[in-house]
mmCIF file of C-alpha atoms in Angstrom:
data_model
loop_
_atom_site.group_PDB
_atom_site.id
_atom_site.type_symbol
_atom_site.label_atom_id
_atom_site.label_comp_id
_atom_site.label_asym_id
_atom_site.label_seq_id
_atom_site.Cartn_x
_atom_site.Cartn_y
_atom_site.Cartn_z
ATOM 1 C CA MET A 916 -25.992 -9.037 10.238
ATOM 2 C CA ALA A 917 -29.749 -9.475 9.839
ATOM 3 C CA GLY A 918 -30.339 -7.703 13.175
ATOM 4 C CA THR A 919 -28.338 -4.682 11.998
ATOM 5 C CA GLU A 920 -30.328 -4.515 8.746
ATOM 6 C CA ASP A 921 -33.593 -4.779 10.705
ATOM 7 C CA THR A 922 -32.437 -1.947 12.972
ATOM 8 C CA ARG A 923 -31.593 0.253 9.971
ATOM 9 C CA THR A 924 -34.890 -0.537 8.297
ATOM 10 C CA ARG A 925 -36.831 0.210 11.483
ATOM 11 C CA ARG A 926 -34.964 3.489 11.957
ATOM 12 C CA ARG A 927 -35.601 4.498 8.317
ATOM 13 C CA VAL A 928 -39.297 3.589 8.423
ATOM 14 C CA THR A 929 -39.764 5.265 11.821
ATOM 15 C CA GLY A 930 -38.099 8.415 10.485
ATOM 16 C CA GLU A 931 -40.394 8.406 7.466
ATOM 17 C CA LEU A 932 -43.427 7.934 9.714
ATOM 18 C CA LYS A 933 -42.373 10.924 11.835
ATOM 19 C CA ARG A 934 -41.927 13.046 8.696
ATOM 20 C CA ARG A 935 -45.386 12.069 7.512
ATOM 21 C CA PHE A 936 -46.820 12.953 10.942
ATOM 22 C CA ARG A 937 -45.252 16.392 10.636
ATOM 23 C CA ASP A 938 -46.866 16.780 7.223
ATOM 24 C CA VAL A 939 -50.273 15.723 8.579
ATOM 25 C CA ASN A 940 -49.817 18.084 11.515
ATOM 26 C CA ASN A 941 -48.974 20.941 9.147
ATOM 27 C CA GLN A 942 -51.983 20.256 6.939
ATOM 28 C CA ILE A 943 -54.383 20.075 9.893
ATOM 29 C CA ALA A 944 -52.873 23.246 11.375
ATOM 30 C CA LEU A 945 -53.325 25.051 8.042
ATOM 31 C CA LEU A 946 -56.916 23.844 7.735
ATOM 32 C CA SER A 947 -57.680 24.868 11.315
ATOM 33 C CA HIS A 948 -56.069 28.259 10.698
ATOM 34 C CA HIS A 949 -58.379 28.787 7.717
ATOM 35 C CA VAL A 950 -61.400 27.630 9.712
ATOM 36 C CA SER A 951 -60.535 29.895 12.635
ATOM 37 C CA ALA A 952 -60.236 32.857 10.266
ATOM 38 C CA ARG A 953 -63.545 31.972 8.616
ATOM 39 C CA VAL A 954 -65.399 31.876 11.956
ATOM 40 C CA GLU A 955 -63.391 34.827 13.294
ATOM 41 C CA LEU A 956 -61.607 33.014 16.109
ATOM 42 C CA ARG A 957 -57.953 33.003 17.045
ATOM 43 C CA ASP A 958 -56.195 29.690 16.523
ATOM 44 C CA ILE A 959 -55.829 29.095 20.284
ATOM 45 C CA ASP A 960 -59.529 29.903 20.758
ATOM 46 C CA LEU A 961 -60.460 27.273 18.171
ATOM 47 C CA ASP A 962 -58.133 24.754 19.845
ATOM 48 C CA CYS A 963 -59.815 25.342 23.219
ATOM 49 C CA LEU A 964 -63.276 25.181 21.685
ATOM 50 C CA ASP A 965 -62.426 21.896 19.986
ATOM 51 C CA PHE A 966 -61.016 20.504 23.235
ATOM 52 C CA LEU A 967 -64.266 21.326 25.064
ATOM 53 C CA ALA A 968 -66.309 19.855 22.195
ATOM 54 C CA GLN A 969 -64.324 16.609 22.327
ATOM 55 C CA HIS A 970 -63.835 16.171 26.059
ATOM 56 C CA GLY A 971 -66.798 17.935 27.617
ATOM 57 C CA PRO A 972 -67.039 20.656 30.233
ATOM 58 C CA ALA A 973 -63.933 21.765 32.101
ATOM 59 C CA SER A 974 -62.881 24.472 34.493
ATOM 60 C CA PRO A 975 -60.785 27.291 33.015
ATOM 61 C CA SER A 976 -57.724 26.137 34.971
ATOM 62 C CA ALA A 977 -58.139 22.506 33.840
ATOM 63 C CA LEU A 978 -58.553 23.669 30.238
ATOM 64 C CA ALA A 979 -55.408 25.827 30.526
ATOM 65 C CA ARG A 980 -53.428 22.836 31.816
ATOM 66 C CA ARG A 981 -54.744 20.509 29.128
ATOM 67 C CA VAL A 982 -53.983 22.844 26.222
ATOM 68 C CA GLY A 983 -50.744 24.081 27.765
ATOM 69 C CA VAL A 984 -51.419 27.791 28.101
ATOM 70 C CA HIS A 985 -50.860 30.165 30.991
ATOM 71 C CA PRO A 986 -53.994 30.811 33.118
ATOM 72 C CA ALA A 987 -53.804 34.539 32.286
ATOM 73 C CA THR A 988 -53.916 33.677 28.587
ATOM 74 C CA MET A 989 -56.865 31.382 29.244
ATOM 75 C CA THR A 990 -58.805 34.280 30.776
ATOM 76 C CA GLY A 991 -58.671 36.116 27.436
ATOM 77 C CA VAL A 992 -59.563 32.967 25.496
ATOM 78 C CA VAL A 993 -62.586 32.275 27.703
ATOM 79 C CA ASP A 994 -63.740 35.893 27.522
ATOM 80 C CA ARG A 995 -63.552 35.881 23.701
ATOM 81 C CA LEU A 996 -65.297 32.510 23.371
ATOM 82 C CA GLU A 997 -68.062 33.551 25.733
ATOM 83 C CA LYS A 998 -68.515 36.948 24.089
ATOM 84 C CA GLY A 999 -68.727 35.236 20.676
ATOM 85 C CA GLY A 1000 -71.439 32.899 21.939
ATOM 86 C CA TRP A 1001 -69.310 29.765 21.516
ATOM 87 C CA ILE A 1002 -69.243 28.665 25.152
ATOM 88 C CA GLN A 1003 -71.105 29.235 28.381
ATOM 89 C CA ARG A 1004 -69.888 29.504 31.947
ATOM 90 C CA GLU A 1005 -71.879 27.705 34.586
ATOM 91 C CA ARG A 1006 -71.408 27.187 38.293
ATOM 92 C CA ASP A 1007 -69.952 23.813 39.169
ATOM 93 C CA ALA A 1008 -72.671 21.734 40.799
ATOM 94 C CA ASP A 1009 -70.136 20.290 43.262
ATOM 95 C CA ASP A 1010 -68.439 23.577 44.136
ATOM 96 C CA ARG A 1011 -70.549 26.719 43.810
ATOM 97 C CA ARG A 1012 -67.399 28.877 43.853
ATOM 98 C CA ALA A 1013 -66.006 27.150 40.760
ATOM 99 C CA VAL A 1014 -66.923 27.730 37.121
ATOM 100 C CA VAL A 1015 -67.284 25.110 34.408
ATOM 101 C CA LEU A 1016 -67.014 25.918 30.708
ATOM 102 C CA SER A 1017 -69.098 24.091 28.148
ATOM 103 C CA VAL A 1018 -69.675 24.403 24.416
ATOM 104 C CA ARG A 1019 -72.927 25.860 23.174
ATOM 105 C CA ARG A 1020 -73.943 23.003 20.852
ATOM 106 C CA GLU A 1021 -76.038 25.257 18.635
ATOM 107 C CA ALA A 1022 -72.938 27.356 17.866
ATOM 108 C CA ILE A 1023 -70.369 24.595 17.391
ATOM 109 C CA GLY A 1024 -72.088 23.203 14.282
ATOM 110 C CA GLU A 1025 -70.912 26.290 12.387
ATOM 111 C CA VAL A 1026 -67.312 25.333 13.068
ATOM 112 C CA PHE A 1027 -67.708 21.642 12.262
ATOM 113 C CA ARG A 1028 -69.346 22.377 8.886
ATOM 114 C CA HIS A 1029 -66.037 23.865 7.741
ATOM 115 C CA TYR A 1030 -64.383 20.481 8.266
ATOM 116 C CA ASP A 1031 -66.858 18.617 6.027
ATOM 117 C CA GLY A 1032 -64.418 18.531 3.099
ATOM 118 C CA MET A 1033 -61.671 17.029 5.229
ATOM 119 C CA ASN A 1034 -64.069 14.528 6.757
ATOM 120 C CA SER A 1035 -65.192 13.429 3.275
ATOM 121 C CA GLN A 1036 -61.558 13.063 2.229
ATOM 122 C CA LEU A 1037 -60.840 10.956 5.335
ATOM 123 C CA ASP A 1038 -63.867 8.761 4.615
ATOM 124 C CA ALA A 1039 -62.415 8.055 1.158
ATOM 125 C CA VAL A 1040 -59.005 7.240 2.666
ATOM 126 C CA CYS A 1041 -60.571 4.913 5.242
ATOM 127 C CA ASP A 1042 -62.532 3.082 2.536
ATOM 128 C CA ALA A 1043 -59.209 1.632 1.324
ATOM 129 C CA TYR A 1044 -58.634 -0.200 4.631
ATOM 130 C CA SER A 1045 -60.253 -3.191 6.264
ATOM 131 C CA PRO A 1046 -61.946 -2.825 9.660
ATOM 132 C CA ALA A 1047 -59.000 -4.673 11.257
ATOM 133 C CA GLU A 1048 -56.500 -2.296 9.627
ATOM 134 C CA LEU A 1049 -58.558 0.710 10.734
ATOM 135 C CA ALA A 1050 -58.610 -0.635 14.302
ATOM 136 C CA LEU A 1051 -54.811 -0.997 14.198
ATOM 137 C CA ILE A 1052 -54.399 2.554 12.860
ATOM 138 C CA SER A 1053 -56.838 3.888 15.447
ATOM 139 C CA GLY A 1054 -54.893 2.224 18.256
ATOM 140 C CA PHE A 1055 -51.656 3.646 16.900
ATOM 141 C CA LEU A 1056 -53.149 7.143 16.743
ATOM 142 C CA GLU A 1057 -54.508 6.811 20.287
ATOM 143 C CA ARG A 1058 -51.082 5.846 21.583
ATOM 144 C CA THR A 1059 -49.516 8.681 19.578
ATOM 145 C CA ALA A 1060 -51.983 11.201 21.051
ATOM 146 C CA ASP A 1061 -51.151 9.877 24.538
ATOM 147 C CA ALA A 1062 -47.444 10.390 23.785
ATOM 148 C CA GLY A 1063 -48.256 13.942 22.692
ATOM 149 C CA ARG A 1064 -50.163 14.608 25.916
ATOM 150 C CA ARG A 1065 -47.207 13.368 27.948
ATOM 151 C CA ALA A 1066 -44.833 15.567 25.936
ATOM 152 C CA VAL A 1067 -47.072 18.613 26.486
ATOM 153 C CA ALA A 1068 -47.256 17.871 30.215
ATOM 154 C CA GLU A 1069 -43.461 17.538 30.438
ATOM 155 C CA PHE A 1070 -43.008 20.748 28.462
ATOM 156 C CA SER A 1071 -45.533 22.603 30.625
ATOM 157 C CA GLU A 1072 -43.801 21.451 33.824
ATOM 158 C CA GLY A 1073 -40.680 23.257 32.631
ATOM 159 C CA ASP A 1074 -42.504 26.628 32.543
#
């Protein structure tokens, strides 16, 4: 009987966690939508810019795969980001025929400043946790992001 109760409790708590993740996702999406409007970028453009800022230079095709958009869509994204001065295209040092996209650091600060309020709010939230608890949460979020990447890859393979 105890095993059944544990299973129900786990299912209930897991369901609540998933609902809270959806809420966090919605709030971050809304914030990013407001930021993209403020800096006059489309949402997908901001997503690609953030990906390059986090993960470093990438080819247009690699970026398209990682963010799950069609290469033709990526062409428009790259053109808009380059025209706006957000990114630069450079020849790949290993393959002169290939292009690598990188963020123009002097431009990206404008975007990140719009997240200062959220970052301050997160600092206050984190202050309530011990370093060990924060490490546990960080590991959980890393594993969750990995699960999301796998889900995106599986979804993209179906296209």
